[in-house]
CSV table of C-alpha atoms in Angstrom, one decimal:
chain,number,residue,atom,x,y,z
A,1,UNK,CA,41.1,-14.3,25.1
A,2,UNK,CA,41.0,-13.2,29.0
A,3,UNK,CA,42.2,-9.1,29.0
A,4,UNK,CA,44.5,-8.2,32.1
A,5,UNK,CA,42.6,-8.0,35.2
A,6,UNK,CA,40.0,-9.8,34.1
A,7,UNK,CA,37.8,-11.8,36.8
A,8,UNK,CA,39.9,-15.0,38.0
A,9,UNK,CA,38.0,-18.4,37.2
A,10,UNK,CA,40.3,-20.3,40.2
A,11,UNK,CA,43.4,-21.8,38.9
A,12,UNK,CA,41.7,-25.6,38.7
A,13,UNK,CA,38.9,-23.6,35.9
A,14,UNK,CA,40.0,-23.8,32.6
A,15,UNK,CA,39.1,-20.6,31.2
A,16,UNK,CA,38.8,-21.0,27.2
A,17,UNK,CA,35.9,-24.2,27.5
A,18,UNK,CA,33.6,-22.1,30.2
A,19,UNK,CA,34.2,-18.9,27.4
A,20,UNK,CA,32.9,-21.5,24.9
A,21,UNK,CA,29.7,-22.3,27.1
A,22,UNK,CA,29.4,-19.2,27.6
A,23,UNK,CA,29.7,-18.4,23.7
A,24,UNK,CA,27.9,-21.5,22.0
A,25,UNK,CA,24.8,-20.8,24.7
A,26,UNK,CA,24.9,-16.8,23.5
A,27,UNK,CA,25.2,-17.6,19.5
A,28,UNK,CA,22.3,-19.9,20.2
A,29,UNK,CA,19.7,-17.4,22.1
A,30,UNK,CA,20.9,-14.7,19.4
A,31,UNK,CA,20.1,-17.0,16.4
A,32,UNK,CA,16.7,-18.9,18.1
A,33,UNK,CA,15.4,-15.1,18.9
A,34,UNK,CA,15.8,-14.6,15.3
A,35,UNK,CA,14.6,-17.8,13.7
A,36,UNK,CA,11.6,-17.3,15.9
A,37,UNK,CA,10.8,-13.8,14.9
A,38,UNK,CA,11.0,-15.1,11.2
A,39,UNK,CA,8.7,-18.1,11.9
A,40,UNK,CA,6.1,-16.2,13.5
A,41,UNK,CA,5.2,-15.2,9.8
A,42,UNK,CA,3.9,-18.4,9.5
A,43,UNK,CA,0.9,-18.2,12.2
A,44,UNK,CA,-2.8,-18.5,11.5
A,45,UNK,CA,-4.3,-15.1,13.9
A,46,UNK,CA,-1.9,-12.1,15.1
A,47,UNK,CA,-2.6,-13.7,18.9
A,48,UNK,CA,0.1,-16.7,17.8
A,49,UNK,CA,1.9,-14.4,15.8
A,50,UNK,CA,2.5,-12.2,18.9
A,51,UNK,CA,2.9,-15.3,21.3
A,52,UNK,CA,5.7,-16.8,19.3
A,53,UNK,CA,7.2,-13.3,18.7
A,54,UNK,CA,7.0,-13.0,22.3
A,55,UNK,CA,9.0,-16.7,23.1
A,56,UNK,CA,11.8,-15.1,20.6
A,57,UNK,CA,11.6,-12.1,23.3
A,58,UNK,CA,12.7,-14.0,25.7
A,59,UNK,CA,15.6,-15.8,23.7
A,60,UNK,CA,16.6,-12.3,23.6
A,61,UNK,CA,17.1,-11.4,27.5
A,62,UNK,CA,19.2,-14.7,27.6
A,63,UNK,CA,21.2,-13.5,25.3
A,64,UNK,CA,22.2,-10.3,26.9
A,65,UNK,CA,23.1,-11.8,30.2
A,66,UNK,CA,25.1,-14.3,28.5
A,67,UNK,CA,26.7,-12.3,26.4
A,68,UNK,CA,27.2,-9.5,29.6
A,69,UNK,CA,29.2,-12.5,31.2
A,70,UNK,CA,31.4,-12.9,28.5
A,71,UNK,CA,32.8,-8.8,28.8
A,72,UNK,CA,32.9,-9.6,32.8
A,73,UNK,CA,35.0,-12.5,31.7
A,74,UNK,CA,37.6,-10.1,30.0
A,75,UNK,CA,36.0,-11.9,26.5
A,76,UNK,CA,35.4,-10.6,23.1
A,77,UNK,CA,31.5,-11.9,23.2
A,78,UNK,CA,32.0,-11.7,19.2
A,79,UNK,CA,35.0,-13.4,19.0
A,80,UNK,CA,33.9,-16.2,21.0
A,81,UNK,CA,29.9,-16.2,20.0
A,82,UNK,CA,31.3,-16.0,15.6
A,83,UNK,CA,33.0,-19.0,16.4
A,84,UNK,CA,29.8,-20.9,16.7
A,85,UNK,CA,28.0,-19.4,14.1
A,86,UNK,CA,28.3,-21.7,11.2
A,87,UNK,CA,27.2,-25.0,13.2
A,88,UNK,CA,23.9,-23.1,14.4
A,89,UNK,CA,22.9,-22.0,11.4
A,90,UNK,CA,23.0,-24.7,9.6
A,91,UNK,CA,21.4,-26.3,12.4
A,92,UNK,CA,18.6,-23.5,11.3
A,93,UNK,CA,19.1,-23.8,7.5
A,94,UNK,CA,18.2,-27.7,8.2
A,95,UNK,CA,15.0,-27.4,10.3
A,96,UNK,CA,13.8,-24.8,8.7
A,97,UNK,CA,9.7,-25.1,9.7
A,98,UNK,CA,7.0,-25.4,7.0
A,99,UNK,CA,3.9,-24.4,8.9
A,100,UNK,CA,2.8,-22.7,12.5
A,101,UNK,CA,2.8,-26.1,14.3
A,102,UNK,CA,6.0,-27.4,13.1
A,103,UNK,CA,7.5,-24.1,14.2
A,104,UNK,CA,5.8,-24.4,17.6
A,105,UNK,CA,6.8,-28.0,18.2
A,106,UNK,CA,10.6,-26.8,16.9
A,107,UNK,CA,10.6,-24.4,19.9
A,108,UNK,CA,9.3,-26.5,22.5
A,109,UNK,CA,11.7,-29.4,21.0
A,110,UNK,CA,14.8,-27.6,20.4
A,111,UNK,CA,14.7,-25.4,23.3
A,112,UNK,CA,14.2,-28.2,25.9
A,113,UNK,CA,16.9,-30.2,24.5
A,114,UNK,CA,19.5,-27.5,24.3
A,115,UNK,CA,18.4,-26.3,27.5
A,116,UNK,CA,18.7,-29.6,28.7
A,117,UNK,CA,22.4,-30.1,27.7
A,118,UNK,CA,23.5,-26.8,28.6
A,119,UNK,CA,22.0,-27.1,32.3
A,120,UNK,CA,24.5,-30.3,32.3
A,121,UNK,CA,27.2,-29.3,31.3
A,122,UNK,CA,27.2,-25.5,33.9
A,123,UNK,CA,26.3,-28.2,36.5
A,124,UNK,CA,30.0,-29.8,36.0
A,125,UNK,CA,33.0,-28.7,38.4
A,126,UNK,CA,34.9,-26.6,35.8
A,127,UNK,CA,32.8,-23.9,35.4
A,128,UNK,CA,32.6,-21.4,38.2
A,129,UNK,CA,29.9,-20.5,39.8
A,130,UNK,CA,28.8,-17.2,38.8
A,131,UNK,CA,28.5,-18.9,35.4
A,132,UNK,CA,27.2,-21.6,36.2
A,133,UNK,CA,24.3,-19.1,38.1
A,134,UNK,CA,23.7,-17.1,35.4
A,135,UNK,CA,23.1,-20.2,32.5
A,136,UNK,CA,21.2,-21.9,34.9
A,137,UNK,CA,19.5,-18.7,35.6
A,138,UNK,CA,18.9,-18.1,31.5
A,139,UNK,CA,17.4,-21.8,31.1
A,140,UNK,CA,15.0,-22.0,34.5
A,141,UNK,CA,12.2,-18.9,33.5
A,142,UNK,CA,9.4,-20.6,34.0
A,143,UNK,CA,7.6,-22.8,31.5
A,144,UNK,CA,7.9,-20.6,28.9
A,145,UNK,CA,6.6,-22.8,26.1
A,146,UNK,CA,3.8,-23.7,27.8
A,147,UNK,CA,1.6,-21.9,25.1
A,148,UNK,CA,3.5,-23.8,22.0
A,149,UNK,CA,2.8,-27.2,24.1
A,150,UNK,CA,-1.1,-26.4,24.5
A,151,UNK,CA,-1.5,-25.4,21.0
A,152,UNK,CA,0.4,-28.1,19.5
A,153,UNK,CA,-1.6,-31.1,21.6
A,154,UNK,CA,-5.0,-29.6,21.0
A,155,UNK,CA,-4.0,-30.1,17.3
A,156,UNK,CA,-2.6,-33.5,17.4
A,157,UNK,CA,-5.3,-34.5,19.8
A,158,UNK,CA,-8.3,-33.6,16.7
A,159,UNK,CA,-6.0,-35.0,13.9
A,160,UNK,CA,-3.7,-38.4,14.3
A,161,UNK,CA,-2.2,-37.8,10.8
A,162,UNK,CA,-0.8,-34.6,11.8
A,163,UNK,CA,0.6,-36.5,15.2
A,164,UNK,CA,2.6,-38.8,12.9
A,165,UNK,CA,3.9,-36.1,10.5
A,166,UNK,CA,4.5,-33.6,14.1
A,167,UNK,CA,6.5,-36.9,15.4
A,168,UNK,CA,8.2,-37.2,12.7
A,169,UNK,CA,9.5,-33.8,12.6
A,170,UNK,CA,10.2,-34.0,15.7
A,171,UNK,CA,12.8,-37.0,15.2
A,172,UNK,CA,14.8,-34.5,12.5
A,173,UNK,CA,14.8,-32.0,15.0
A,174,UNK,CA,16.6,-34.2,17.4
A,175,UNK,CA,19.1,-35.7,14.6
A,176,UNK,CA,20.1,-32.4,13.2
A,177,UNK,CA,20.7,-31.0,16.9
A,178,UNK,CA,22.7,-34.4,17.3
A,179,UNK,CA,24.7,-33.7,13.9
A,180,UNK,CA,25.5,-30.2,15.0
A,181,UNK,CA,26.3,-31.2,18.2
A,182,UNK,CA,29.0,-33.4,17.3
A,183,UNK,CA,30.3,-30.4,14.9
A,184,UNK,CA,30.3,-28.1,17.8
A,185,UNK,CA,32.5,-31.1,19.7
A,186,UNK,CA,34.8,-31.8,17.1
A,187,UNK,CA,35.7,-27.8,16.4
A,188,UNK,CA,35.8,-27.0,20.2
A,189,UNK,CA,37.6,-30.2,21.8
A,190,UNK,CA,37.4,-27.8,24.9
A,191,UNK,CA,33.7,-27.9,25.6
A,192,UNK,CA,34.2,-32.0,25.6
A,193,UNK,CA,36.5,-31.6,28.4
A,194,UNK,CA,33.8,-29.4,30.4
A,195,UNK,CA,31.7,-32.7,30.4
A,196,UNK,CA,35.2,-34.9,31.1
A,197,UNK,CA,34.8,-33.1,34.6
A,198,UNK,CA,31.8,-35.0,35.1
A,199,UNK,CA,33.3,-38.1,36.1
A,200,UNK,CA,33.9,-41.2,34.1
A,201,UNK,CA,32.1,-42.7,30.9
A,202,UNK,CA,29.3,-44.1,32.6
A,203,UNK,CA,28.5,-40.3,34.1
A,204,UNK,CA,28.4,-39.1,30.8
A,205,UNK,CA,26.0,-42.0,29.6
A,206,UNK,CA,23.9,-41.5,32.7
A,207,UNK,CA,23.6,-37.7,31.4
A,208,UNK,CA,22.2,-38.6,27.7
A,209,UNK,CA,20.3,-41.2,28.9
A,210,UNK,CA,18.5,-38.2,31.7
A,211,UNK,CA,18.1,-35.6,28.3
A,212,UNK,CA,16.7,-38.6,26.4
A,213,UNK,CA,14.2,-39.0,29.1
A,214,UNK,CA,13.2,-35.4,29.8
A,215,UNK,CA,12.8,-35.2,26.1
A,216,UNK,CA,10.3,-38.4,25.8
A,217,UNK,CA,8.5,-36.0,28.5
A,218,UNK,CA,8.4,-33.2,26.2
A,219,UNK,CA,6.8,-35.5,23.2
A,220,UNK,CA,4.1,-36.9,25.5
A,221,UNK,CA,3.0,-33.4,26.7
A,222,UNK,CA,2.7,-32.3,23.0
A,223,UNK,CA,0.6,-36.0,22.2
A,224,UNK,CA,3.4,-37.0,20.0
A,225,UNK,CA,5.4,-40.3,20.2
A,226,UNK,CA,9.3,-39.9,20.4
B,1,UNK,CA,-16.2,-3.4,19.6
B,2,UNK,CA,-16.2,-2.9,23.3
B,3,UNK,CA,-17.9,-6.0,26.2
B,4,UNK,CA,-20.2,-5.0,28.1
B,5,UNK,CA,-18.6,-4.1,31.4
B,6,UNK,CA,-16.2,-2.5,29.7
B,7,UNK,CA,-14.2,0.8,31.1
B,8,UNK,CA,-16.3,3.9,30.0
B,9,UNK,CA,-14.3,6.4,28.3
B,10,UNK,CA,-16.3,9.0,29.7
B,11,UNK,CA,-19.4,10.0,27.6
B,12,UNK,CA,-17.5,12.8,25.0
B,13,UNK,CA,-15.3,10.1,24.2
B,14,UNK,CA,-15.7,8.6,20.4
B,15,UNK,CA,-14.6,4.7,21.6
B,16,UNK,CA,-14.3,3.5,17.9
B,17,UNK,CA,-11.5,6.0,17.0
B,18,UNK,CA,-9.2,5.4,20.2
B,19,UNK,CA,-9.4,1.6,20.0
B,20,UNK,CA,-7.8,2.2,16.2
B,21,UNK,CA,-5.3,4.4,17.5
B,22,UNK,CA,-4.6,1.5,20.3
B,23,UNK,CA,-4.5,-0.7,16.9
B,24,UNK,CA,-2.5,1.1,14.8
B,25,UNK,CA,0.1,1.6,17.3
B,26,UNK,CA,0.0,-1.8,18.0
B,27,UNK,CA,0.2,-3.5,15.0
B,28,UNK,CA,2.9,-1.5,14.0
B,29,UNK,CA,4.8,-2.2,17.0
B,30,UNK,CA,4.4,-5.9,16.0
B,31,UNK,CA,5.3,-5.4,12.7
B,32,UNK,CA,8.3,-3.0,13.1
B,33,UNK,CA,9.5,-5.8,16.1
B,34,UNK,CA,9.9,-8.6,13.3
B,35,UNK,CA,11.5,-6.3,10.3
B,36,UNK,CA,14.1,-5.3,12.5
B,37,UNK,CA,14.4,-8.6,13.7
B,38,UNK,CA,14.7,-9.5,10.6
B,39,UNK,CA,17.0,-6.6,9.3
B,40,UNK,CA,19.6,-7.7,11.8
B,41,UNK,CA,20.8,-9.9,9.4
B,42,UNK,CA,22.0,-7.3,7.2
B,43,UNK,CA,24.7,-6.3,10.3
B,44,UNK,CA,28.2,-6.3,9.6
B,45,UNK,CA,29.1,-7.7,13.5
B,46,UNK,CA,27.4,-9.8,15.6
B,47,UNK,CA,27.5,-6.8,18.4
B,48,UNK,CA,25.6,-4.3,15.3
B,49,UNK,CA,23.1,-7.4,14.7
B,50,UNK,CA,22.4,-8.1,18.5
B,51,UNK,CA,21.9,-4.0,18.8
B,52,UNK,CA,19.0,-3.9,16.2
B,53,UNK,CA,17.8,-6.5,17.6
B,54,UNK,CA,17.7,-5.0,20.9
B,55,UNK,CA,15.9,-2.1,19.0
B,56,UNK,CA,13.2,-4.9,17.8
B,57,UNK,CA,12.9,-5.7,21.5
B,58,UNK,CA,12.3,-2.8,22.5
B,59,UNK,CA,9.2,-2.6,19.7
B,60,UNK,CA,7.6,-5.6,21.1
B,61,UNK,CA,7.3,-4.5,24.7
B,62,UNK,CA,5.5,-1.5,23.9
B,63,UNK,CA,3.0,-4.1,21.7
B,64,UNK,CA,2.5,-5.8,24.5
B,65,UNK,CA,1.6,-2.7,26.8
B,66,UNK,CA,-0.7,-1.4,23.8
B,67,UNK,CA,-2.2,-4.9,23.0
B,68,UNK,CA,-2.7,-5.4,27.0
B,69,UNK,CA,-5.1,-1.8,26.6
B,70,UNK,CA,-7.4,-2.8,23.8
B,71,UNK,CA,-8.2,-5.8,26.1
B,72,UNK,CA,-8.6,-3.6,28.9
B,73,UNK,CA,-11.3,-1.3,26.6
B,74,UNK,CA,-13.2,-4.7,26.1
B,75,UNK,CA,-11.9,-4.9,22.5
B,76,UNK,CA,-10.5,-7.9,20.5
B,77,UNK,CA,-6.8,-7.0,20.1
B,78,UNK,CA,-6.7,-9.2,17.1
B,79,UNK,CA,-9.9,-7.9,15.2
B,80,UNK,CA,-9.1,-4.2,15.7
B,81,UNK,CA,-5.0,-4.5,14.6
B,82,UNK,CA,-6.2,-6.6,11.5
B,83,UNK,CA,-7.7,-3.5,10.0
B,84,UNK,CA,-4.3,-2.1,9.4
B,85,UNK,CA,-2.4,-5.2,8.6
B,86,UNK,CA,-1.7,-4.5,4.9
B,87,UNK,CA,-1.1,-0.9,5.3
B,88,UNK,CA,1.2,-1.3,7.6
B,89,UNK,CA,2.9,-4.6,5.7
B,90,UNK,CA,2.6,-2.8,2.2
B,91,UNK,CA,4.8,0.2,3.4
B,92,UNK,CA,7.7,-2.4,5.0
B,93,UNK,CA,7.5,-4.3,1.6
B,94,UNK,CA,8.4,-1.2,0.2
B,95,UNK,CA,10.5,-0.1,2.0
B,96,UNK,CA,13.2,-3.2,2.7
B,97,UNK,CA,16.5,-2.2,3.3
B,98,UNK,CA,18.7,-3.4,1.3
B,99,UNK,CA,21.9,-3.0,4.1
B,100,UNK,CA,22.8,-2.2,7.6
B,101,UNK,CA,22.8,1.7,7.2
B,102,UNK,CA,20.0,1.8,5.5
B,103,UNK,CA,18.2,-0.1,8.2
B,104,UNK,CA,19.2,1.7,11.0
B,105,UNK,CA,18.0,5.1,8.9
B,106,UNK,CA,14.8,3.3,8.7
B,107,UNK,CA,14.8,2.6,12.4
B,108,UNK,CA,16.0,6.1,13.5
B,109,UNK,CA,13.8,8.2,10.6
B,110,UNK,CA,10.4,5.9,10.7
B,111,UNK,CA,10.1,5.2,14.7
B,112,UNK,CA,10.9,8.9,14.6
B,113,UNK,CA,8.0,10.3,12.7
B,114,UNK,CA,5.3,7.2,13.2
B,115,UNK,CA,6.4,8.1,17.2
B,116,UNK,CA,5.9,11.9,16.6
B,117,UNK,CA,2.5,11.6,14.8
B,118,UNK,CA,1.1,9.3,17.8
B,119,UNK,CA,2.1,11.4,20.7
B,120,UNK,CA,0.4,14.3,18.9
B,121,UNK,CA,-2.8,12.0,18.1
B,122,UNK,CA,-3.0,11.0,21.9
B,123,UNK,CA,-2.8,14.2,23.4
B,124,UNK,CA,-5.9,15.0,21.4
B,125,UNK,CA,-8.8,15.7,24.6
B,126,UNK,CA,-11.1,12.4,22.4
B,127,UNK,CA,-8.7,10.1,24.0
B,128,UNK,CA,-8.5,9.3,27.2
B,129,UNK,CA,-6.5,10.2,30.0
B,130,UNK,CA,-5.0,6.4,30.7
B,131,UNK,CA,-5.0,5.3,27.0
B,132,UNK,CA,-2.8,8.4,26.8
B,133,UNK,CA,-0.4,7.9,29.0
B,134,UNK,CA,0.3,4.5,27.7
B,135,UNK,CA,0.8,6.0,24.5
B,136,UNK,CA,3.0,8.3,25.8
B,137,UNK,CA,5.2,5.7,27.8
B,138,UNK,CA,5.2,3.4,25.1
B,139,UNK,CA,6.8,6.2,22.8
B,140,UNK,CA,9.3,7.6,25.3
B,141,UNK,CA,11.7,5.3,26.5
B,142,UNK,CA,15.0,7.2,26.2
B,143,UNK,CA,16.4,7.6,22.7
B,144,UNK,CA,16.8,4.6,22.0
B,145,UNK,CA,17.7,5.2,18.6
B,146,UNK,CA,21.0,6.5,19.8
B,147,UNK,CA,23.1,3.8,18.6
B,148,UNK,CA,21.9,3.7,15.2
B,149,UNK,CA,22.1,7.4,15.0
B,150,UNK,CA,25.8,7.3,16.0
B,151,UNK,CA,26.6,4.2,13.8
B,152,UNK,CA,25.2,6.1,10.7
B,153,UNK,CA,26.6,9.3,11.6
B,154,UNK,CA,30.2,8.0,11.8
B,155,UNK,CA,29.8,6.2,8.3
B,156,UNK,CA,28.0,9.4,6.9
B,157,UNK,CA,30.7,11.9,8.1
B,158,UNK,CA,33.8,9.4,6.2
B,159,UNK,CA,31.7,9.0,3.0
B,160,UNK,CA,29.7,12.3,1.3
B,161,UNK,CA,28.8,9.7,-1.5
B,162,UNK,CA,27.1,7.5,0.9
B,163,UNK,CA,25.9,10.6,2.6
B,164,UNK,CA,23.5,11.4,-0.6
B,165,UNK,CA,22.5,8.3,-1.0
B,166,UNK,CA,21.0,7.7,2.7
B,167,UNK,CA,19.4,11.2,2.5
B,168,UNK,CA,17.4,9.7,-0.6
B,169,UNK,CA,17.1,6.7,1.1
B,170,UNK,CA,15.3,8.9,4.4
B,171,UNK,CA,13.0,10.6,1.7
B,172,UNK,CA,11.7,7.9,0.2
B,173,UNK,CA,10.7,6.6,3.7
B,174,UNK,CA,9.1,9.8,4.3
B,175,UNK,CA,7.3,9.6,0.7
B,176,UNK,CA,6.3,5.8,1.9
B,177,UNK,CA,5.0,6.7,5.5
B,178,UNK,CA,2.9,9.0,4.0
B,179,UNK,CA,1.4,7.2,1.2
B,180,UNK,CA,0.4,4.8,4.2
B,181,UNK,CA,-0.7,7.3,6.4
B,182,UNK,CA,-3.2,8.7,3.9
B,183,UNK,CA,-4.1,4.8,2.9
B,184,UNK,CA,-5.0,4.2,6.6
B,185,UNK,CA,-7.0,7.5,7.0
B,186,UNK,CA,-9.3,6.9,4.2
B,187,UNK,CA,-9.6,3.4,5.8
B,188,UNK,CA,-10.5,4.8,9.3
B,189,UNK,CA,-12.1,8.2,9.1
B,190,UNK,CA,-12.5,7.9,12.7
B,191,UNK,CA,-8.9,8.2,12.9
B,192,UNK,CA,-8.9,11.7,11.5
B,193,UNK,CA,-12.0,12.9,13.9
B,194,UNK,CA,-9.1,12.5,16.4
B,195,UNK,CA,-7.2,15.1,15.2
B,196,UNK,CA,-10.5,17.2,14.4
B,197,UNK,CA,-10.3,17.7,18.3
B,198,UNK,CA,-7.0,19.3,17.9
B,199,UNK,CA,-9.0,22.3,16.9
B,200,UNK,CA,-9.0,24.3,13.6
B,201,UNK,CA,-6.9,23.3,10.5
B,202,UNK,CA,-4.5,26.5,11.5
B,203,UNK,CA,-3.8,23.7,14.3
B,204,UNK,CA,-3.8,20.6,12.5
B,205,UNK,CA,-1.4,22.2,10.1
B,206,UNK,CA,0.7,23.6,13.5
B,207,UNK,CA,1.3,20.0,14.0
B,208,UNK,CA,2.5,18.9,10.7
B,209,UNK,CA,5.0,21.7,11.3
B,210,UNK,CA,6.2,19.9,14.1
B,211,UNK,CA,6.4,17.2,13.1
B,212,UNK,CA,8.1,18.1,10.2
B,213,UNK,CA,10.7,20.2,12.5
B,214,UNK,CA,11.4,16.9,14.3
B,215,UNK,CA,11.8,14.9,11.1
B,216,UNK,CA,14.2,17.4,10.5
B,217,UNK,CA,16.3,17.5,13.6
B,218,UNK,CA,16.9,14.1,13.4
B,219,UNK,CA,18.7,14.1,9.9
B,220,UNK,CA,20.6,16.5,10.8
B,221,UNK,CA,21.8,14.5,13.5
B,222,UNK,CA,21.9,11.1,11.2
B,223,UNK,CA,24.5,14.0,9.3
B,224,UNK,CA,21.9,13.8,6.6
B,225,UNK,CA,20.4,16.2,3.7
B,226,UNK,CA,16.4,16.2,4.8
């Protein structure tokens, strides 16, 4: 995939997993900018509308740089990004949201936990770091769902039966991305070996067990059980 | 409309009228942000669909710079952009396109003229100097319609049969902008008292020459019949 005279990784980087970071992260910020354009549709006043318009904005500027350091990379951002493409949108096609709320509490959700992951695995060895600079860089800005967390717990807070139905949601969210996880794994056996750099089994447990915490975190701020 | 407190406009200055030009901009920012958002779809390459949506980026920062100015007036951003929501939704429901090309024509022929029309509204001497300028900057920004305008070109210039077809295409956008513009008139005579302070008709009808000239200019660079 690398052209000639492409930027050297180091000889101990293996070149084709960091491409597929790289590629899985950009497909990603391409489709949620997307999904989140399409779901802003579904808010009550043109103020939400524009706020969540304005989240898929900034899925949008994450995009580019990630996509940017796939040319610097000697990459076909296509090539790499199309490989992805099925996984996440089914991903999309299966958590499609029904209302405003469910929309906001799949963007506060799904962004952390991909975010989450993502942060992990540029933290490992492999990937060098200019890329690991510029994903970490893509997932820090701020808390940008700050807004979708305020609006969903004012809601939950004045109506427990939407708190369960929210939570609930919230649990397919998290076993879809798990499902689609496993089918980004299994079709890119690279991207597993980005994580292998971590250190031994127990690492990797130690990692899901950290997500699995920051996302109980995420479910208390928004008054939802996890 | 306006809080007290509010910036004065100066005491010539019809208020009512500039906050729905603010509004009409806006909301069509808004809206043109999440059609081509949701157009992207229709692109044959993920490097055509992350371009148009780079064009729908584009459309929500200059919302957000027009949105930030009805606030700054004292108005309610929502309230005044309502007034043109269905004008503005009933001439994209008629005017989906049904693929790529057609979308960017859309892009290239509607920004085009809806751009034209403003910047002559805002340099009408009712509106004021900074509400102006924002106008202006929000409308200038480079052509950054040049992508789509090459990309259509190129497919025009290998296919005459496709050629005809995106010329009718581009007049029945035309036909459909104007059907809404005189909708959102009659809904907002203030609107039109803007243009009243152009001068005589003789001027009014100097403009729609211009516009028109425009309009035509950029066919002929889409390699288009207008």
């Amino acid at each position: 995939m690398p052209l000639p005279g492409a930027p050297s990784l180091g000889s101990a980087d293996p070149v084709e997993p960091v491409l597929d970071l790289l590629g899985v992260l950009a497909y990603g910020e391409l489709s949620a900018f997307e999904r989140l354009a399409a779901d802003a549709a579904l808010a009550p006043t043109l103020s939400d509308r524009a706020a969540l318009d304005g989240l898929a904005v900034t899925e949008y500027s994450h995009f580019c740089r990630l996509r940017d350091r796939l040319t610097a990379l000697g990459a076909d951002p296509d090539a790499v990004m199309g490989t992805f493409a099925d996984a996440l949108e089914e991903f999309h096609d299966h958590t499609a949201p029904s209302d405003f709320l469910e929309g906001l509490v799949k963007a506060v959700v799904g962004d952390g936990i991909a975010a989450d992951f993502y942060r992990e695995v540029a933290r490992t060895p492999a990937v060098d770091p200019a890329t690991r600079q510029i994903v970490l860089d893509a997932l820090a800005e701020g808390d940008r769902t700050a807004f979708a967390t305020t609006r969903v717990r004012a809601a939950v807070d004045a109506d427990p039966v939407l708190a369960g139905r929210l939570a609930l949601w919230a649990r397919r969210l998290v076993g879809e991305a798990l499902t689609q996880a496993h089918r980004v794994a299994a079709e890119h056996p690279g991207l597993t070996t980005l994580l292998g750099g971590v250190g031994g089994t127990a690492e990797v447990s130690q990692m899901f067990v950290r997500i699995a915490e920051a996302h109980a975190r995420r479910m208390t701020a928004l008054g939802l059980e996890s």
